[in-house]
Amino acid sequence: MSRVAYVNGRYLPHGGAMVHIEDRGYQFSDGVYEVCEVRGGRLVDERRHVARLERSLTELRIRLPMSIAALGVVLRETIARNRVRDGIVYLQVTRGVARRDHAFPSSDVVPAIVVTARSLDIAGNERTAEEGIAAITVPENRWDRVDIKAVALLPNVLAKQAARERGAKEAWFVDRDGFVTEGSSTNAWIVVGNTVVTRPADRGILRGITRTVLVDAIAAEGLTLDERPFTVAEALAALEAFSTAASLLVMPIVRIDDQPIGNGAPGLVASALRRHFHRFAEFS
Ligand code: PMP
């Protein structure tokens, strides 16, 4: 089936969908994005994703070039035109097209928006989650505004590639004090006793929507949540470790830097949280 992309007001064949060479996203990574899960043809946690998008845009002083209601229509139309039942919808907004100059262009430059959608192999993801994934650790080398979901992801790209080259699927960033911040495209968690530990959502991490929903799931499972930084040594000694993201949900991490976590298999807590996650998510 041919894929379709929404680009600045038009639905175009995906293969030929283009933005201008002077789009500021292309030249300066001057833009933000969101990735929202699609389940059974419905958006998962749209409200929270849109709220985070608005926050990212506000922080960078980029204007959303359409109403929230219109954006909702475009997201659904893109999902429908790509016949996605289970997958993801991606959207990005950049500061628009203007002659190259670092400072903002004049206010009449309209921000550019692109929306794509694609199916995910849900059964394949489940099989991956049943086995768990390996992670490596890499030094934190990002700017101090990673709370903004900016399209500037070069450190994340390099970290993910390093993971791949070492036979792993995720890289956890570690700050100068030895504390894990988050994964290259996920939030990072460990389980210590009956307590689930994750770094507070300050400026050191992106406040994952999956993370936010999981906070409710953790309470419902009768577990304790401790929002505090944890070290790599603590993670290696933990009962369980896992990563979260809208495209992965709760993904058990069974090895970190080639050392097994717990008994080297997905833990009960991560597996239960994964199983029950959608009970706590909003569908629309
Ligand atoms: N941290 C980073 C750096 C990410 O890229 C992502 C995924 N976009 C997350 C955390 C998880 O966020 P979410 O649960 O909203 O997908």
XYZ file of C-alpha atoms and ligand atoms in Angstrom, residues 33 49 52 142 149 156 182-187 206 208-210 244-246, ligand 1:
35
model
C 8.345 16.801 17.265
C 1.206 14.582 23.600
C 3.816 18.539 25.531
C 23.463 16.770 25.388
C 11.298 17.657 22.467
C 20.933 10.537 20.647
C 17.561 8.667 30.361
C 17.875 6.545 27.247
C 18.663 7.849 23.762
C 14.938 7.582 22.942
C 13.432 6.315 26.193
C 13.097 7.064 29.892
C 12.333 14.519 28.587
C 7.944 10.966 28.666
C 4.215 10.550 28.224
C 4.658 6.827 28.801
C 9.772 3.398 28.318
C 8.619 5.215 25.194
C 5.385 5.564 23.244
N 13.391 10.397 26.315
C 13.776 10.635 25.049
C 15.112 11.272 24.800
C 12.931 10.295 23.969
O 13.299 10.546 22.705
C 11.677 9.678 24.249
C 10.777 9.238 23.130
N 10.340 10.268 22.325
C 11.329 9.443 25.580
C 12.211 9.823 26.590
C 10.022 8.811 25.938
O 8.960 9.687 25.720
P 7.486 9.149 25.408
O 7.139 8.205 26.508
O 6.645 10.367 25.409
O 7.567 8.471 24.085
